[in-house]
JSON list of C-alpha atoms in Angstrom, two decimals:
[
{"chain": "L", "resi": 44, "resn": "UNK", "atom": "CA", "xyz": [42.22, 45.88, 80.63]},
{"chain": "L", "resi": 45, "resn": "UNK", "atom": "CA", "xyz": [39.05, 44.70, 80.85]},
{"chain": "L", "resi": 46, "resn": "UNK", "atom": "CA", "xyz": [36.54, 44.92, 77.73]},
{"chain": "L", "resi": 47, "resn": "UNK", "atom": "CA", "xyz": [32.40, 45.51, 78.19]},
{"chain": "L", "resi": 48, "resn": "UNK", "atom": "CA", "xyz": [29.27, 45.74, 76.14]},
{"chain": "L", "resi": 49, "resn": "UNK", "atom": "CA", "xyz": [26.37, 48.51, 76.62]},
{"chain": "L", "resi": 50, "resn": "UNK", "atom": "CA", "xyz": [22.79, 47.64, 75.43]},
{"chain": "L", "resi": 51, "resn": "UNK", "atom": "CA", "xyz": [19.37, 49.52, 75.36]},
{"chain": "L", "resi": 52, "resn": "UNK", "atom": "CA", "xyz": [17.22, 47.09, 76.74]},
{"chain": "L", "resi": 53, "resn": "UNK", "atom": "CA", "xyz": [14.74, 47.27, 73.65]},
{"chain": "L", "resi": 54, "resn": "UNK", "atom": "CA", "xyz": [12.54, 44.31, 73.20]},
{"chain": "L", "resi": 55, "resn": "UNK", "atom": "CA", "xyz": [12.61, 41.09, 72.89]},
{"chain": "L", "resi": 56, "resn": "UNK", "atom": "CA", "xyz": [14.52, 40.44, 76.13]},
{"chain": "L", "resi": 57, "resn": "UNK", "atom": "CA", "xyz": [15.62, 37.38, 74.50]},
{"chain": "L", "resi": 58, "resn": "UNK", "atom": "CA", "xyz": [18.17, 39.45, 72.06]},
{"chain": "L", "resi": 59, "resn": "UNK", "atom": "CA", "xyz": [19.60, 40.94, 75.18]},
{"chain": "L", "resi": 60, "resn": "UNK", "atom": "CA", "xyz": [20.27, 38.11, 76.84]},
{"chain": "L", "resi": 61, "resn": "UNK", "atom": "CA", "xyz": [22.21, 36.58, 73.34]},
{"chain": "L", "resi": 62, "resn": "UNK", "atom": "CA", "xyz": [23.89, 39.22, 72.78]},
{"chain": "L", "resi": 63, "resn": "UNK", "atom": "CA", "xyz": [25.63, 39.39, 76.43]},
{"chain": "L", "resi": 64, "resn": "UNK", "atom": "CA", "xyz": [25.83, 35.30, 76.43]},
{"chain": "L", "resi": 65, "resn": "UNK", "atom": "CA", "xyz": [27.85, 36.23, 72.96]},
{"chain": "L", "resi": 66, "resn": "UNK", "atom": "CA", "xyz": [29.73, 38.87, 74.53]},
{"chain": "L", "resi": 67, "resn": "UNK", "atom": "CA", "xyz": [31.00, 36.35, 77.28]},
{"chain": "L", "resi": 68, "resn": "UNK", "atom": "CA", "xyz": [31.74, 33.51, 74.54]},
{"chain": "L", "resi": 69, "resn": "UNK", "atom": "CA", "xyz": [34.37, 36.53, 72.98]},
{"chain": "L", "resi": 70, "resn": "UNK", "atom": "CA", "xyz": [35.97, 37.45, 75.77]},
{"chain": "L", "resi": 71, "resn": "UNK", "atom": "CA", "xyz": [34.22, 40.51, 77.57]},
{"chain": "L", "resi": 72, "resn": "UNK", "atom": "CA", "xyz": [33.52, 40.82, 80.97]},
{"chain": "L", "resi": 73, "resn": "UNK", "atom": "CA", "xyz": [31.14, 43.48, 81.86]},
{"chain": "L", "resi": 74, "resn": "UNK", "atom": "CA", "xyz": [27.40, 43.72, 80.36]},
{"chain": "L", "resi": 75, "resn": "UNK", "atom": "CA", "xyz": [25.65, 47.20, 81.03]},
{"chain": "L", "resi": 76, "resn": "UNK", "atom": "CA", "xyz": [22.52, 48.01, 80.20]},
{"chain": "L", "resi": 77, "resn": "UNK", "atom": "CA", "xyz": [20.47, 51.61, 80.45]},
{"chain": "L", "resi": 78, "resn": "UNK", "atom": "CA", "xyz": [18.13, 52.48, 82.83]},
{"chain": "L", "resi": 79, "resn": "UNK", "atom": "CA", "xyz": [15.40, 54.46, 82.25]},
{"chain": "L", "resi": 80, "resn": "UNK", "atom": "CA", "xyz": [11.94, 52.84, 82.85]},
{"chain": "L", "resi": 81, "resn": "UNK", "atom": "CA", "xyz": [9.64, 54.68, 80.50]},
{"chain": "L", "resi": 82, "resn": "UNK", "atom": "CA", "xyz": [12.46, 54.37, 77.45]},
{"chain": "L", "resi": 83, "resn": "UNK", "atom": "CA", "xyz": [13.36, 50.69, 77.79]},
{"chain": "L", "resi": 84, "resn": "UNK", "atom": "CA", "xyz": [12.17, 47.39, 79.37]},
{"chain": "L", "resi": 85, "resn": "UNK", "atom": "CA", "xyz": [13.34, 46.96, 82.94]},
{"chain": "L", "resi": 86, "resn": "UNK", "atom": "CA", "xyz": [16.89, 46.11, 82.96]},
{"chain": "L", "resi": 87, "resn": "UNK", "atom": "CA", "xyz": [16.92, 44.44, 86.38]},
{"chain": "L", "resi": 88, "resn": "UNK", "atom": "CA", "xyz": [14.57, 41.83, 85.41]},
{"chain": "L", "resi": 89, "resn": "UNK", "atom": "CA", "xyz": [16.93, 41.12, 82.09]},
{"chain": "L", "resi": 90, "resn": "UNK", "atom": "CA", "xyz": [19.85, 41.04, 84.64]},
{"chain": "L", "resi": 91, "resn": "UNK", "atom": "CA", "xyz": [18.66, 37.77, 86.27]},
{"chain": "L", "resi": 92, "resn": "UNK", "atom": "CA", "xyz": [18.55, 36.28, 83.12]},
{"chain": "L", "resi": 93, "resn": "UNK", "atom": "CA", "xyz": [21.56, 37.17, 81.74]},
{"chain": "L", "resi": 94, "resn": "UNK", "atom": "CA", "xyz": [23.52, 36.25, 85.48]},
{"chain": "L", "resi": 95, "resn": "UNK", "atom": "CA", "xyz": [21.71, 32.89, 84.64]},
{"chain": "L", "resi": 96, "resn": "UNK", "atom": "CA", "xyz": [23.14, 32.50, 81.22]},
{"chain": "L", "resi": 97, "resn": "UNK", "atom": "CA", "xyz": [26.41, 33.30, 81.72]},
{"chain": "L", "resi": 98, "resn": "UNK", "atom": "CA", "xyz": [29.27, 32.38, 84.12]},
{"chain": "L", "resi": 99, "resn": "UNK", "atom": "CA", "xyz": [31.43, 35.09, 84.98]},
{"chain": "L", "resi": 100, "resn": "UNK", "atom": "CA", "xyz": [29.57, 38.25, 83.46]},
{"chain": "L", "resi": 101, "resn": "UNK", "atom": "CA", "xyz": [29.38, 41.10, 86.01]},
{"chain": "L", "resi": 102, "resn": "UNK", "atom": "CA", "xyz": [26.60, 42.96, 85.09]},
{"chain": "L", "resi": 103, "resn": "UNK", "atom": "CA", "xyz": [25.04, 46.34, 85.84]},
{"chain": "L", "resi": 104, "resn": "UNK", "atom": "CA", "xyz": [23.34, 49.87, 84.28]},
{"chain": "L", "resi": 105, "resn": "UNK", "atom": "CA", "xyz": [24.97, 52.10, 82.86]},
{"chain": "L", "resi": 106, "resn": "UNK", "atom": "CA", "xyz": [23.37, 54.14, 84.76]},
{"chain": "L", "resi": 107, "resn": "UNK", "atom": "CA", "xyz": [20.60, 54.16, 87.12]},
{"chain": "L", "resi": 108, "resn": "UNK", "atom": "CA", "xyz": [19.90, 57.11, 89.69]},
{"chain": "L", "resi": 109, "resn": "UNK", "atom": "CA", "xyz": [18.47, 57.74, 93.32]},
{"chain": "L", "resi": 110, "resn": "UNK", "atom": "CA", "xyz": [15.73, 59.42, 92.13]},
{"chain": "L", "resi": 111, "resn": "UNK", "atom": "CA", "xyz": [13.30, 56.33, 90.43]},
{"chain": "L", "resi": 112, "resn": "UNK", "atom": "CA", "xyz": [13.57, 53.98, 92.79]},
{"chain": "L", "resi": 113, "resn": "UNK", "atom": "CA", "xyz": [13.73, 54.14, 97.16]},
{"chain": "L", "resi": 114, "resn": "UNK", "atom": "CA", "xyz": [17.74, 53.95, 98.02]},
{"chain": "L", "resi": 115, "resn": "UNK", "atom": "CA", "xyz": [17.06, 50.35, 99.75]},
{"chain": "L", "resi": 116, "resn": "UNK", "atom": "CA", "xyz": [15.31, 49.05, 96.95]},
{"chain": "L", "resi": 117, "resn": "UNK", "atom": "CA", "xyz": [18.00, 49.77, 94.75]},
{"chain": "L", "resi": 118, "resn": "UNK", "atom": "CA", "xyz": [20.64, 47.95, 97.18]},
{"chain": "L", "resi": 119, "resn": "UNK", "atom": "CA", "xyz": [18.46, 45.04, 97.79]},
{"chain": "L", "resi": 120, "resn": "UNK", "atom": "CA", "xyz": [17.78, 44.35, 94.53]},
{"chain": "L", "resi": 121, "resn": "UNK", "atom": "CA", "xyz": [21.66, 44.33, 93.71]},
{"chain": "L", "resi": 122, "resn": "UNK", "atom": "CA", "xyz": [22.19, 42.29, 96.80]},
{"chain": "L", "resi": 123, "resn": "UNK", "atom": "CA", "xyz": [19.60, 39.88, 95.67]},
{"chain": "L", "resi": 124, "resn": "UNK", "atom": "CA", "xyz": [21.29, 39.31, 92.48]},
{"chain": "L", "resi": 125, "resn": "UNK", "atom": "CA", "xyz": [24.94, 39.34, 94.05]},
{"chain": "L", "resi": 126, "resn": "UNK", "atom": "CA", "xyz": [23.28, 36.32, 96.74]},
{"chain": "L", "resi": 127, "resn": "UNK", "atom": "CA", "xyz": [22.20, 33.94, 94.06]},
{"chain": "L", "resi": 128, "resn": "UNK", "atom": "CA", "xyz": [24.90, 34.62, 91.54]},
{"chain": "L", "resi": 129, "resn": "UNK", "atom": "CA", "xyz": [27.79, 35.62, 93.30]},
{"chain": "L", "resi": 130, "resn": "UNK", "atom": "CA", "xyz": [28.76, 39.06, 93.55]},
{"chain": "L", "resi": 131, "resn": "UNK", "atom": "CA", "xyz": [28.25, 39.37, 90.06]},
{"chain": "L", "resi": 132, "resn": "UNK", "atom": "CA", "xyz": [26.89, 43.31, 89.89]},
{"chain": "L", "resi": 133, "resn": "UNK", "atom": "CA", "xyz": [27.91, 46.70, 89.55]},
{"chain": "L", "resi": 134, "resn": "UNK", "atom": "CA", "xyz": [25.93, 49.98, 90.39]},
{"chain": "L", "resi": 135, "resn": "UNK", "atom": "CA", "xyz": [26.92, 52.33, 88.06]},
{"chain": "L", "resi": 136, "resn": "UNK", "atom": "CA", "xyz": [24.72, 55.69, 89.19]},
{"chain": "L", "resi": 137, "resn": "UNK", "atom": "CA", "xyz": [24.65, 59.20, 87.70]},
{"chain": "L", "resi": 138, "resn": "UNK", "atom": "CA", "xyz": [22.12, 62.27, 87.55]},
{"chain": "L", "resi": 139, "resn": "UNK", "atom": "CA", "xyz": [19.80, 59.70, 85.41]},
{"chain": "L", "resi": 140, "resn": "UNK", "atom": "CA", "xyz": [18.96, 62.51, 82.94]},
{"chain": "L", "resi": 141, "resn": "UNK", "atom": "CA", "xyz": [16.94, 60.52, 80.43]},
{"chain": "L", "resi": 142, "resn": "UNK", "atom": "CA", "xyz": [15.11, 58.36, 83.11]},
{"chain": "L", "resi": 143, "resn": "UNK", "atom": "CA", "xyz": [14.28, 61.72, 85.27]},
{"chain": "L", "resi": 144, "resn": "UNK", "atom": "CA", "xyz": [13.49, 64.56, 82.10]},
{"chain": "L", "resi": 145, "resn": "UNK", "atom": "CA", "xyz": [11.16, 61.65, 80.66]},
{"chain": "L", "resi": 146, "resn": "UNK", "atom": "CA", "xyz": [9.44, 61.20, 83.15]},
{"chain": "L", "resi": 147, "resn": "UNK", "atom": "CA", "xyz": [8.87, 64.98, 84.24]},
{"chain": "L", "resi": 148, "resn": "UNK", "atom": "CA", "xyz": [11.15, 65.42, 86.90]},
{"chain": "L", "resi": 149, "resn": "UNK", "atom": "CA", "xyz": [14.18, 67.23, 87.42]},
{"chain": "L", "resi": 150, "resn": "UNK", "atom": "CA", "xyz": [17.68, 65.10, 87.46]},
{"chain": "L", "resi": 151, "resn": "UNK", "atom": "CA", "xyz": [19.24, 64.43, 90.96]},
{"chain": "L", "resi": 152, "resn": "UNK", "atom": "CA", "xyz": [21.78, 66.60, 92.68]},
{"chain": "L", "resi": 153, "resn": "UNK", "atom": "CA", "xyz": [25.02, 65.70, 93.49]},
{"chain": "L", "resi": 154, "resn": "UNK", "atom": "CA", "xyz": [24.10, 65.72, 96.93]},
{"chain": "L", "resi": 155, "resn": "UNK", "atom": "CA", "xyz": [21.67, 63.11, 96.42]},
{"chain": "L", "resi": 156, "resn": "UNK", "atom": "CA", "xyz": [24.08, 61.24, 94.49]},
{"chain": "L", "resi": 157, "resn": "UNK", "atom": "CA", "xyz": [26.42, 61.40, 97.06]},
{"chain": "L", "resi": 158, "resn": "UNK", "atom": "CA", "xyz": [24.03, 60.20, 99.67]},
{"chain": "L", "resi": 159, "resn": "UNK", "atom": "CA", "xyz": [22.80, 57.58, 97.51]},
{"chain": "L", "resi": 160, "resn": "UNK", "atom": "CA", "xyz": [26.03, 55.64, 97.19]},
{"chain": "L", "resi": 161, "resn": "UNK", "atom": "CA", "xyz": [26.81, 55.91, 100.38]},
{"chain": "L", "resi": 162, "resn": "UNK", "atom": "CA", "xyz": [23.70, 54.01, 101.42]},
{"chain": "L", "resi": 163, "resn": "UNK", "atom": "CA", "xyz": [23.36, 51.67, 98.37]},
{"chain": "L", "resi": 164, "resn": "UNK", "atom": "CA", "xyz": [27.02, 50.24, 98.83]},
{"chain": "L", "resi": 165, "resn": "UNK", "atom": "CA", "xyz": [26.33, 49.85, 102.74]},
{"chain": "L", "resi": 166, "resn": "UNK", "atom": "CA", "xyz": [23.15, 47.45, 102.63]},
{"chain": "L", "resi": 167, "resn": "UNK", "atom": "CA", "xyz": [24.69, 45.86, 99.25]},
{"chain": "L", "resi": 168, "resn": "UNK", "atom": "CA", "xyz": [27.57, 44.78, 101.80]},
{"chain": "L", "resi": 169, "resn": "UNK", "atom": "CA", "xyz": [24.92, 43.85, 104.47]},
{"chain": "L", "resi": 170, "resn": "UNK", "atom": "CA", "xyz": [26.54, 46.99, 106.59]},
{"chain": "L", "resi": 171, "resn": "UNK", "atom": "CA", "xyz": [24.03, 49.57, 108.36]},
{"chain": "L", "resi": 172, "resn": "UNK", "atom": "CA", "xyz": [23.02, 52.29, 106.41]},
{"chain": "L", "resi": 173, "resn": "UNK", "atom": "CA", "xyz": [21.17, 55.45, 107.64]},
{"chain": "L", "resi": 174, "resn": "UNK", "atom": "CA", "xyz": [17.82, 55.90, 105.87]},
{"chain": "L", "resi": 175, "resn": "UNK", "atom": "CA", "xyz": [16.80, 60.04, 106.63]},
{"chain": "L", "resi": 176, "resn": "UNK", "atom": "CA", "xyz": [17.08, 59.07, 110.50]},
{"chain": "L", "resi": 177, "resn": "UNK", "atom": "CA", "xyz": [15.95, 54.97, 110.20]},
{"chain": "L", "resi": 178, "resn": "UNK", "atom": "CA", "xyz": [19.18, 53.00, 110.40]},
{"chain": "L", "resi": 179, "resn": "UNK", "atom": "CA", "xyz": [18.54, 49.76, 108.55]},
{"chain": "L", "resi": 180, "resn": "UNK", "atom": "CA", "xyz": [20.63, 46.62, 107.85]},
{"chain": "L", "resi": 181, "resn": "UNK", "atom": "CA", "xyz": [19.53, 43.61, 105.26]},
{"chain": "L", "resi": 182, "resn": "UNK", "atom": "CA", "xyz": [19.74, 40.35, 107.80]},
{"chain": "L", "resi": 183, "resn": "UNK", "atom": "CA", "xyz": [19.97, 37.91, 104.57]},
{"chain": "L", "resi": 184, "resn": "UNK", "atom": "CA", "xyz": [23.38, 39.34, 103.23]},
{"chain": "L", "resi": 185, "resn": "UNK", "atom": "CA", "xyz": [25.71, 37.14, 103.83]},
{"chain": "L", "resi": 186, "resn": "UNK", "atom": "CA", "xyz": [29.63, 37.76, 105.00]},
{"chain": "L", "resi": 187, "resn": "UNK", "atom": "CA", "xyz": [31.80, 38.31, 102.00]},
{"chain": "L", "resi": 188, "resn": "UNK", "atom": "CA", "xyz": [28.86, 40.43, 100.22]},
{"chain": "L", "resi": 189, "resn": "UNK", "atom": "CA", "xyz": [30.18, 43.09, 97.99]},
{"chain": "L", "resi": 190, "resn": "UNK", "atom": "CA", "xyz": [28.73, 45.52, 95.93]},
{"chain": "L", "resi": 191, "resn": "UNK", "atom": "CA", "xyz": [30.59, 48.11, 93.95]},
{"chain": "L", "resi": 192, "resn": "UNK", "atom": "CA", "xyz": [29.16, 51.94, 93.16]},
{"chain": "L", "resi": 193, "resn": "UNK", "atom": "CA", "xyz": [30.50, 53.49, 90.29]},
{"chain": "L", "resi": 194, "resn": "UNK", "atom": "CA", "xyz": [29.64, 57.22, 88.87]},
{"chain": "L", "resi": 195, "resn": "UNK", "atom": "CA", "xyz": [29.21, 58.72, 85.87]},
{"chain": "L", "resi": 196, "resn": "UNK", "atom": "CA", "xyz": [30.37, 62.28, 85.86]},
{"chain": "L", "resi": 197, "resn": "UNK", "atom": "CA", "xyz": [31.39, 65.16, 83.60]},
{"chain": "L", "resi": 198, "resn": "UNK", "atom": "CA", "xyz": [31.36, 68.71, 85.07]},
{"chain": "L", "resi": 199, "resn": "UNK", "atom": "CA", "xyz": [34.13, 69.65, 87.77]},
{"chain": "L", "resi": 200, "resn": "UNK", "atom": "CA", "xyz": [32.06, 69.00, 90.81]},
{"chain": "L", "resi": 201, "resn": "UNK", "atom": "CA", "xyz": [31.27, 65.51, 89.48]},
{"chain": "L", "resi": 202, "resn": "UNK", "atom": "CA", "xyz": [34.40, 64.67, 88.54]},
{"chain": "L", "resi": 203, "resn": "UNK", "atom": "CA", "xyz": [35.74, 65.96, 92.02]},
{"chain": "L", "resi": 204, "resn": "UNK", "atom": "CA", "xyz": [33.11, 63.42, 93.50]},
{"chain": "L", "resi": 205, "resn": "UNK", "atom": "CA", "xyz": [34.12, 60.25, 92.00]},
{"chain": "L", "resi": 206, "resn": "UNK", "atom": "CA", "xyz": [37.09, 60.66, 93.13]},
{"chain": "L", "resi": 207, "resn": "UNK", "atom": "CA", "xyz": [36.76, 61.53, 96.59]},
{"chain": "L", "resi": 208, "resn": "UNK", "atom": "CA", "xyz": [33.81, 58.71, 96.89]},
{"chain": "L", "resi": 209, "resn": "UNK", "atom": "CA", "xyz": [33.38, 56.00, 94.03]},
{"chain": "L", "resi": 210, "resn": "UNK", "atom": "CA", "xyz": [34.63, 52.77, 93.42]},
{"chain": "L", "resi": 211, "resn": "UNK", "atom": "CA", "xyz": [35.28, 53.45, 90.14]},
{"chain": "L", "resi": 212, "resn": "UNK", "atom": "CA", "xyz": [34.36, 56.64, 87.25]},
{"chain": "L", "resi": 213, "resn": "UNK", "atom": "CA", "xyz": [32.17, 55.79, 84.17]},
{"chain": "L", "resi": 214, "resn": "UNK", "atom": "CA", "xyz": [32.70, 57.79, 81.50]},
{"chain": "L", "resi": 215, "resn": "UNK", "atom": "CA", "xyz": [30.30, 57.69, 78.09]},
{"chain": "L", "resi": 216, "resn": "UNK", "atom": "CA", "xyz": [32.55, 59.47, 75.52]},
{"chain": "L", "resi": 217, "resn": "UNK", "atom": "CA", "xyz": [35.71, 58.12, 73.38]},
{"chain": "L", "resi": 218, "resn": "UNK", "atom": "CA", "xyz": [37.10, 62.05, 73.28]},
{"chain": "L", "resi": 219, "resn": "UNK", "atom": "CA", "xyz": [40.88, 61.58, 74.11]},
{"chain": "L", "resi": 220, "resn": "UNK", "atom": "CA", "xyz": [41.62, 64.95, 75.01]},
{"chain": "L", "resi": 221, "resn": "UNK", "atom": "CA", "xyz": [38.66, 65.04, 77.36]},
{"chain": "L", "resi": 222, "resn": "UNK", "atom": "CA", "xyz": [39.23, 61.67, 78.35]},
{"chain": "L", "resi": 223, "resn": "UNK", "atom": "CA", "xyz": [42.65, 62.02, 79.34]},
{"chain": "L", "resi": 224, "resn": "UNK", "atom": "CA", "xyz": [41.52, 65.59, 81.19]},
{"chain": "L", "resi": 225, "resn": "UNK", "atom": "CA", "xyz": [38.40, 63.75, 82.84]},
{"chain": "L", "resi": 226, "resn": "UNK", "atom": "CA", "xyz": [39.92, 60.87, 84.13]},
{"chain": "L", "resi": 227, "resn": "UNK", "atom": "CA", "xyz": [42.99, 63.21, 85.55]},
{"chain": "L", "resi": 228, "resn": "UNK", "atom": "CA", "xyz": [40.68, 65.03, 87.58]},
{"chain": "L", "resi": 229, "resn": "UNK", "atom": "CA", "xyz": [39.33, 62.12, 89.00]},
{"chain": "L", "resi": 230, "resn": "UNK", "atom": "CA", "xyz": [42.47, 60.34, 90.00]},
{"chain": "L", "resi": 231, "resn": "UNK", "atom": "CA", "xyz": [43.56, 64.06, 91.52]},
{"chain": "L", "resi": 232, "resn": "UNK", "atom": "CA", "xyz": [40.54, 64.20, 93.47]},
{"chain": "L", "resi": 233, "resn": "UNK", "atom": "CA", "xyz": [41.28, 60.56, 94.76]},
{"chain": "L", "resi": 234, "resn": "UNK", "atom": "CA", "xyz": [45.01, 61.77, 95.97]},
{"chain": "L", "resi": 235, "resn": "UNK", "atom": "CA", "xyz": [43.49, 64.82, 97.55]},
{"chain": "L", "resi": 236, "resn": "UNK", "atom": "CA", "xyz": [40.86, 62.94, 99.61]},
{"chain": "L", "resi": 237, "resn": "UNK", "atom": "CA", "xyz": [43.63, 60.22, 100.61]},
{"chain": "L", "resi": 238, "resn": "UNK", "atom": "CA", "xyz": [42.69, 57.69, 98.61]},
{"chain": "L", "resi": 239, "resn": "UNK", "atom": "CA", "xyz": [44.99, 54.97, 96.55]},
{"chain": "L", "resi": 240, "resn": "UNK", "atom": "CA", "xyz": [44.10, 56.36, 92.59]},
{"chain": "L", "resi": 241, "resn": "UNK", "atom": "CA", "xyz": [44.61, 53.10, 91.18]},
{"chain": "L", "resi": 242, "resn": "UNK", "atom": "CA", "xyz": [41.71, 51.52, 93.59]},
{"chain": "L", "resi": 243, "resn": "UNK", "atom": "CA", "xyz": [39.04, 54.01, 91.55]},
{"chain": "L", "resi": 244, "resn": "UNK", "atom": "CA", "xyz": [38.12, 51.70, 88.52]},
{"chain": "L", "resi": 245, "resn": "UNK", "atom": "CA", "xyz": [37.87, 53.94, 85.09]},
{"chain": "L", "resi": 246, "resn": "UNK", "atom": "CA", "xyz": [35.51, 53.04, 82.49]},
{"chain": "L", "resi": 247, "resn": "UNK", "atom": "CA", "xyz": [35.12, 54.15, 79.14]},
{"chain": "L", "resi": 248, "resn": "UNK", "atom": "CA", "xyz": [32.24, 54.01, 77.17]},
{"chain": "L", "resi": 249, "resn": "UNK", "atom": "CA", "xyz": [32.21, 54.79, 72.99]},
{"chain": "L", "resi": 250, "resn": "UNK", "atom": "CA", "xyz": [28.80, 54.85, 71.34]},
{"chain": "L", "resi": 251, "resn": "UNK", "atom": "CA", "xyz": [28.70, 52.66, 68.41]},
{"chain": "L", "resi": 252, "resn": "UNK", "atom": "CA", "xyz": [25.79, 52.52, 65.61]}
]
């Protein structure tokens, strides 16, 4: 079992940073942050810093969406951060409620979501991905590239999702009944779409105040 520590990325950057350098120092591997640009600071730009702080930290949000940024800029942005620091990211992705509904807009479909990981994980690998009828490849990914996509779901359709595609199912509550139920679902879905359950990471995210 592996242990990880979610932050808002609320000013100063500086206390982010600490915090996941701390983190590290006691034992956990995965730092997430939020995403949602108008809420918090930019968590990709804190990323860099904590990669650069750290050793073994594999970082990521918790969760960005295909909606606020292009598809490709998403992936080459992880892939940037994977090349200097050593496939050291995860994409966790979702609906992006908070970052979407603040800024006026509605959150994504599962469709989108869908297509979305399909492309990200592609170009994060440097593998061809098919942009809306533009294929496109990043020529600076080198061999050995890897970039996991994991989603947040909740609702029956989601959960079926994750399973079928995801590397691995983010889930933000510390319900057991629902948790055990959730994560179920998502392994079942995995079976059904002939996939190895055990390969589909789970994650489980508690608030604490």
């Amino acid at each position: 079992m592996d242990f990880g520590l979610v932050l808002q990325t609320d000013p100063p950057a500086s206390r982010v940073i600490d915090l996941m350098k701390r983190a590290e120092g006691n034992g956990f591997t995965y730092g997430w942050t939020f995403d949602s640009a108008v809420l918090w600071q930019e968590p990709f730009v804190i990323y860099s810093q904590i990669l650069a702080n750290t050793e073994k930290l594999t970082v990521g949000p918790m969760v960005t969406n295909p909606g606020t940024r292009t598809w490709e800029v998403t992936a080459s942005t992880f892939a940037t951060l994977n090349d200097m620091y050593g496939n050291r990211t995860v994409c966790g992705i979702g609906r992006g409620d908070s970052a979407m509904r603040v800024a006026g807009r509605k959150p994504n479909t599962l469709a989108r979501i869908s297509g979305a990981m399909k492309v990200i994980r592609a170009l994060g690998r440097g593998e061809e991905a098919d942009l809306g009828g533009t294929v496109v490849k990043f020529p600076w990914v080198k061999p050995g590239a890897e970039l996991p996509v994991w989603m947040a779901a909740y609702g029956p359709k989601a959960l079926k999702m994750t399973g079928e595609e995801a590397d691995g199912f983010i889930l933000q509550l510390a319900d057991l009944y629902l948790t055990e139920y959730m994560v179920k679902a998502v392994k079942d879905a995995a079976v059904e779409a002939g996939r190895d359950p055990s390969e589909v990471k789970i994650c489980v995210a508690a608030p604490a105040y």
